[in-house]
């Protein structure tokens, strides 16, 4: 049984239908990626799940029982790192942790220990007495993440946790997310960065225009696409186009080159040259056409998004 289920959420802001029936589930101790371009409806979904926004329709359930996302017990079990940084710029990192800790109802003795732990987890201990206004984007994001962890939630909702951060902070946040998952915390990780979702998430729900397009394990999603090998030859070979279109799945002209694409169904890009590519290379050899390059494209979520929606994931 999934830990949490989201069923058919709908939400409209005036003229905009932000969510048009969003359903997905999260298992215990897994990182679920919510991947979609800006405007897909990720933040709206997460705000509803965090009990901060009311859905027009739809329900949540936790371990099979109906869940009211505004119920205090649920709110206490949940950590939410919002897309807009929650920390107060005029307070220091430590003052922010104390403030939010009291808000979460941590006891005074626990608060000091927990704040020190969070400063260690986020790598902010050396700057704990600095005002957040003086922090880099990466440091602010790490504090935002740390605040969500203060009360030891077993469900963590992260909304674009790495926007505007340096590569080091990004790696840090990804590592800490995986560590929490290993401790049994369920995590929802919303992002429009395909690379990141691919690294950090166990399962991925791809979202577009207020709907879940597809949701599955990363492995299964990537297996939906065949690896593709691209062989480049000079565009002067156009005269032999008939033979080439027979030997390749797709032929495309790019400037002074022809790109011959061959799908490799049973190969996810791990090995270079499969039987179909060997056949194409043999044909090129027979036609005495020079090969300029051979590259194999590993299937990724970007290509899957393009396939499912007909549009690019990036802006
Ligand atoms: N407060 C709001 N008022 C009006 N429209 C909004 C509001 N918040 C979000 N939207 C619109 O709802 C859609 C989904 O937005 P959002 O949930 O923020 O998506 P995402 O987080 O995936 O970028 C977008 O078209 C956005 O412009
Ligand atoms: Mg958003």
Coordinates of C-alpha atoms and ligand atoms in Angstrom, one line a residue:
X1 CA 0.0 0.0 0.0
X2 CA 1.4 3.4 -0.9
X3 CA 2.2 5.8 2.0
X4 CA 0.4 8.7 0.5
X5 CA -2.1 8.9 -2.4
X6 CA -3.2 12.0 -4.3
X7 CA -6.5 11.5 -6.1
X8 CA -7.8 13.6 -8.9
X9 CA -6.8 17.1 -7.6
X10 CA -8.3 20.0 -9.4
X11 CA -7.6 23.7 -8.9
X12 CA -8.5 26.8 -10.8
X13 CA -7.2 30.3 -10.3
X14 CA -9.7 32.6 -12.0
X15 CA -9.2 31.8 -15.7
X16 CA -6.3 29.4 -15.2
X17 CA -7.0 25.7 -14.7
X18 CA -3.8 25.0 -12.8
X19 CA -4.7 21.3 -11.9
X20 CA -7.0 19.2 -14.1
X21 CA -7.2 15.9 -12.2
X22 CA -3.8 15.1 -10.7
X23 CA -3.3 11.6 -9.2
X24 CA -0.1 9.9 -8.1
X25 CA 1.2 8.0 -5.0
X26 CA 4.3 7.9 -2.9
X27 CA 5.7 4.8 -1.3
X28 CA 7.2 4.8 2.2
X29 CA 10.9 5.8 2.2
X30 CA 11.1 6.7 -1.5
X31 CA 12.0 9.9 -3.4
X32 CA 9.2 10.8 -5.8
X33 CA 10.2 13.3 -8.5
X34 CA 7.6 15.7 -9.7
X35 CA 9.1 16.8 -13.0
X36 CA 7.6 19.4 -15.3
X37 CA 8.2 22.7 -16.9
X38 CA 7.3 26.0 -15.3
X39 CA 3.6 26.4 -15.0
X40 CA 2.9 22.7 -15.0
X41 CA 1.2 22.8 -11.6
X42 CA 3.9 21.4 -9.3
X43 CA 3.8 24.2 -6.7
X44 CA 0.0 24.2 -6.6
X45 CA 0.0 20.4 -6.0
X46 CA 2.6 20.7 -3.2
X47 CA 0.8 23.6 -1.5
X48 CA -2.4 21.5 -1.5
X49 CA -0.5 18.5 -0.1
X50 CA 1.1 20.7 2.6
X51 CA -2.4 21.9 3.6
X52 CA -1.7 25.5 2.6
X53 CA -4.1 25.7 -0.3
X54 CA -7.5 24.2 -0.8
X55 CA -8.2 22.1 -3.8
X56 CA -11.5 22.6 -5.7
X57 CA -11.8 18.9 -5.9
X58 CA -9.9 15.7 -5.2
X59 CA -8.7 13.9 -2.1
X60 CA -5.6 12.7 -0.3
X61 CA -5.2 9.5 1.6
X62 CA -2.4 8.2 3.9
X63 CA -1.9 4.5 4.3
X64 CA -5.4 3.9 2.8
X65 CA -7.2 6.3 5.1
X66 CA -8.7 9.6 4.0
X67 CA -6.4 12.5 4.9
X68 CA -7.3 16.1 5.8
X69 CA -4.1 18.0 4.9
X70 CA -4.9 20.7 7.4
X71 CA -5.1 18.2 10.3
X72 CA -2.5 19.2 13.0
X73 CA -1.1 15.7 13.4
X74 CA -0.4 15.4 9.6
X75 CA 1.1 19.0 9.5
X76 CA 3.5 18.0 12.3
X77 CA 4.6 14.9 10.4
X78 CA 5.4 16.9 7.3
X79 CA 8.3 19.1 6.4
X80 CA 7.8 21.6 3.5
X81 CA 10.6 23.6 1.9
X82 CA 8.8 26.1 -0.3
X83 CA 9.9 27.4 -3.6
X84 CA 10.1 30.9 -2.1
X85 CA 12.7 30.8 0.7
X86 CA 10.9 30.7 4.1
X87 CA 13.9 32.0 6.2
X88 CA 13.8 35.6 7.4
X89 CA 16.6 37.6 5.8
X90 CA 17.0 39.9 8.9
X91 CA 17.6 37.0 11.3
X92 CA 20.8 34.9 11.5
X93 CA 20.7 31.2 10.4
X94 CA 20.6 30.1 14.1
X95 CA 17.8 32.7 14.9
X96 CA 15.8 31.3 12.0
X97 CA 16.2 27.8 13.2
X98 CA 15.1 28.8 16.8
X99 CA 12.2 30.7 15.5
X100 CA 10.9 27.9 13.2
X101 CA 11.7 25.3 15.9
X102 CA 9.4 27.1 18.4
X103 CA 6.8 27.4 15.7
X104 CA 6.9 23.6 15.3
X105 CA 6.6 23.2 19.0
X106 CA 10.1 21.8 19.7
X107 CA 11.0 21.8 23.4
X108 CA 13.7 24.3 24.5
X109 CA 16.2 21.5 25.4
X110 CA 15.6 19.7 22.1
X111 CA 15.7 22.9 20.1
X112 CA 19.3 23.7 20.8
X113 CA 20.4 20.1 19.9
X114 CA 18.3 20.0 16.8
X115 CA 19.5 23.5 15.6
X116 CA 23.1 22.3 16.0
X117 CA 22.3 19.1 14.0
X118 CA 20.6 21.1 11.2
X119 CA 23.6 23.5 11.0
X120 CA 25.8 20.4 10.6
X121 CA 23.6 18.7 8.0
X122 CA 23.3 21.9 6.0
X123 CA 27.0 22.8 6.4
X124 CA 26.0 26.2 7.7
X125 CA 27.6 25.9 11.2
X126 CA 30.4 28.3 10.4
X127 CA 27.9 31.0 9.3
X128 CA 25.2 30.4 12.0
X129 CA 25.6 33.9 13.4
X130 CA 25.4 35.7 10.0
X131 CA 22.2 37.3 8.8
X132 CA 20.5 35.3 6.0
X133 CA 20.5 38.5 3.9
X134 CA 24.3 38.1 3.5
X135 CA 24.0 34.5 2.3
X136 CA 24.6 33.2 -1.2
X137 CA 21.7 31.6 -3.1
X138 CA 23.1 28.2 -2.2
X139 CA 23.3 28.9 1.5
X140 CA 19.7 30.3 1.6
X141 CA 18.5 27.1 -0.2
X142 CA 20.4 24.9 2.3
X143 CA 18.8 26.8 5.2
X144 CA 15.4 26.5 3.6
X145 CA 15.9 22.8 3.4
X146 CA 17.2 22.6 7.0
X147 CA 14.2 24.5 8.4
X148 CA 11.9 21.8 6.8
X149 CA 13.8 19.1 8.7
X150 CA 13.8 20.7 12.1
X151 CA 10.9 18.6 13.6
X152 CA 12.1 15.3 12.1
X153 CA 9.2 14.9 9.6
X154 CA 8.6 11.5 7.9
X155 CA 7.3 13.2 4.8
X156 CA 9.4 15.9 3.2
X157 CA 8.1 18.1 0.4
X158 CA 10.8 20.0 -1.5
X159 CA 9.7 22.6 -4.1
X160 CA 12.5 23.4 -6.5
X161 CA 15.1 22.9 -3.8
X162 CA 18.1 23.8 -5.9
X163 CA 17.0 26.9 -7.9
X164 CA 19.7 29.4 -8.0
X165 CA 22.4 27.4 -6.2
X166 CA 26.0 26.7 -7.0
X167 CA 27.0 23.2 -8.0
X168 CA 28.5 22.4 -4.6
X169 CA 25.3 23.3 -2.8
X170 CA 23.3 21.3 -5.3
X171 CA 25.4 18.2 -4.7
X172 CA 25.1 18.7 -1.0
X173 CA 21.3 19.0 -1.2
X174 CA 21.0 15.9 -3.4
X175 CA 23.2 13.9 -1.0
X176 CA 21.2 15.0 2.0
X177 CA 17.9 14.1 0.3
X178 CA 19.2 10.6 -0.5
X179 CA 20.5 10.2 3.1
X180 CA 17.0 11.1 4.5
X181 CA 15.4 8.6 2.1
X182 CA 17.8 6.0 3.4
X183 CA 16.6 6.8 6.9
X184 CA 13.0 6.0 5.8
X185 CA 11.7 9.6 5.1
X186 CA 9.4 9.8 2.1
X187 CA 10.3 12.7 -0.2
X188 CA 8.5 14.6 -2.9
X189 CA 11.0 16.4 -5.0
X190 CA 9.6 18.9 -7.5
X191 CA 11.9 20.3 -10.1
X192 CA 12.1 21.3 -13.7
X193 CA 15.7 20.0 -13.9
X194 CA 15.7 16.7 -15.6
X195 CA 19.3 15.8 -14.8
X196 CA 18.6 16.3 -11.1
X197 CA 15.4 14.3 -11.0
X198 CA 17.2 11.5 -12.8
X199 CA 19.9 11.4 -10.1
X200 CA 17.9 11.8 -6.9
X201 CA 14.5 10.1 -7.5
X202 CA 13.4 6.5 -7.3
X203 CA 10.1 7.2 -9.1
X204 CA 9.1 10.1 -11.3
X205 CA 5.8 11.6 -12.1
X206 CA 6.0 13.8 -15.2
X207 CA 3.7 16.7 -15.0
X208 CA 2.5 19.0 -17.8
X209 CA -0.4 21.5 -18.0
X210 CA -2.0 20.4 -14.8
X211 CA -1.9 16.7 -15.5
X212 CA 0.4 13.8 -14.7
X213 CA 1.6 12.6 -18.1
X214 CA 3.2 9.4 -16.8
X215 CA 4.5 8.1 -13.5
X216 CA 6.8 5.1 -13.0
X217 CA 10.2 4.1 -11.7
X218 CA 13.1 5.9 -13.4
X219 CA 14.2 2.5 -14.8
X220 CA 10.8 1.7 -16.4
X221 CA 10.4 5.2 -17.8
X222 CA 13.8 5.1 -19.5
X223 CA 13.1 1.6 -20.9
X224 CA 10.1 3.1 -22.7
X225 CA 12.6 4.7 -25.1
X226 CA 15.1 3.0 -27.3
X227 CA 18.7 4.1 -27.4
X228 CA 19.5 5.8 -30.7
X229 CA 22.8 5.9 -32.5
X230 CA 23.5 8.8 -34.8
X231 CA 25.9 8.3 -37.7
X232 CA 27.0 11.5 -39.5
X233 CA 28.2 11.5 -43.1
X234 CA 28.8 14.3 -45.6
X235 CA 25.6 15.9 -47.1
X236 CA 27.0 15.2 -50.6
X237 CA 25.7 11.6 -50.0
X238 CA 22.2 12.9 -50.8
X239 CA 22.3 11.2 -54.2
X240 CA 22.3 7.8 -52.4
X241 CA 19.3 8.7 -50.3
X242 CA 17.2 5.7 -51.2
X243 CA 19.8 3.2 -49.9
X244 CA 20.3 5.4 -46.8
X245 CA 16.7 5.7 -45.9
X246 CA 16.4 1.9 -46.1
X247 CA 19.4 1.3 -43.8
X248 CA 18.5 4.0 -41.2
X249 CA 15.3 4.7 -39.2
X250 CA 15.6 8.4 -39.8
X251 CA 17.6 10.6 -42.1
X252 CA 18.1 14.3 -41.3
X253 CA 20.2 17.0 -43.0
X254 CA 22.1 19.3 -40.6
X255 CA 24.2 21.9 -42.5
X256 CA 26.8 20.1 -44.5
X257 CA 26.1 16.8 -42.9
X258 CA 23.5 14.0 -43.1
X259 CA 22.5 12.4 -39.8
X260 CA 21.4 8.8 -40.0
X261 CA 19.6 7.7 -36.9
X262 CA 19.2 4.0 -35.9
X263 CA 17.2 2.8 -33.0
X264 CA 18.7 0.1 -30.7
X265 CA 15.7 -1.5 -28.9
X266 CA 17.5 -3.8 -26.5
X267 CA 20.3 -1.5 -25.8
X268 CA 19.9 1.4 -23.4
X269 CA 23.0 3.1 -24.6
X270 CA 25.4 1.0 -22.4
X271 CA 27.3 -0.5 -25.3
X272 CA 28.1 1.5 -28.4
X273 CA 27.4 -0.4 -31.6
X274 CA 24.5 -2.9 -32.0
X275 CA 23.6 -5.1 -35.1
X276 CA 21.5 -2.4 -36.7
X277 CA 24.3 0.1 -36.6
X278 CA 26.8 -2.5 -37.9
X279 CA 24.4 -3.1 -40.9
X280 CA 24.3 0.7 -41.6
X281 CA 28.1 1.0 -41.4
X282 CA 28.4 -1.9 -43.8
X283 CA 26.0 -0.2 -46.3
X284 CA 28.1 3.1 -46.0
X285 CA 31.3 1.1 -46.6
X286 CA 29.7 -0.5 -49.7
X287 CA 28.6 3.0 -51.0
X288 CA 32.2 4.3 -50.1
X289 CA 30.7 7.0 -48.0
X290 CA 33.0 8.4 -45.2
X291 CA 31.7 8.2 -41.6
X292 CA 32.3 11.5 -39.8
X293 CA 31.0 10.5 -36.4
X294 CA 29.1 7.8 -34.5
X295 CA 27.3 8.7 -31.2
X296 CA 24.8 6.8 -29.1
X297 CA 22.2 8.8 -27.3
X298 CA 21.2 7.3 -24.0
X299 CA 17.5 7.8 -23.5
X300 CA 16.7 10.4 -20.8
X301 CA 13.6 12.1 -19.3
X302 CA 14.0 15.0 -21.6
X303 CA 13.4 12.8 -24.6
X304 CA 10.6 11.0 -22.8
X305 CA 8.9 14.4 -22.1
X306 CA 9.3 15.4 -25.7
X307 CA 7.8 12.0 -26.9
X308 CA 4.8 12.2 -24.5
X309 CA 3.9 15.9 -24.9
X310 CA 5.4 16.9 -28.2
X311 CA 7.2 19.8 -26.5
X312 CA 10.6 20.5 -25.0
X313 CA 10.9 20.3 -21.2
X314 CA 13.3 23.3 -21.1
X315 CA 12.0 26.9 -21.5
Ligands
LIG1 N1 -1.8 32.6 -7.2 C1 -2.0 32.4 -8.5 N2 -2.9 33.1 -9.2 C2 -3.2 32.9 -10.5 N3 -2.6 31.9 -11.3 C3 -1.7 31.2 -10.6 C4 -1.3 31.4 -9.2 N4 -0.4 30.4 -8.9 C5 -0.2 29.7 -10.0 N5 -0.9 30.2 -11.0 C6 -0.9 29.6 -12.4 O1 -1.2 28.2 -12.3 C7 -0.4 27.4 -13.2 C8 0.4 26.4 -12.3 O2 1.3 27.1 -11.6 P1 2.3 26.4 -10.5 O3 1.6 25.5 -9.7 O4 3.1 27.5 -9.9 O5 3.3 25.6 -11.5 P2 4.8 25.1 -11.4 O6 5.2 25.1 -9.9 O7 4.9 23.8 -12.0 O8 5.6 26.1 -12.1 C9 0.4 28.4 -14.0 O9 -0.3 28.6 -15.2 C10 0.5 29.6 -13.1 O10 0.6 30.8 -13.8
LIG2 MG1 6.7 26.0 -8.9

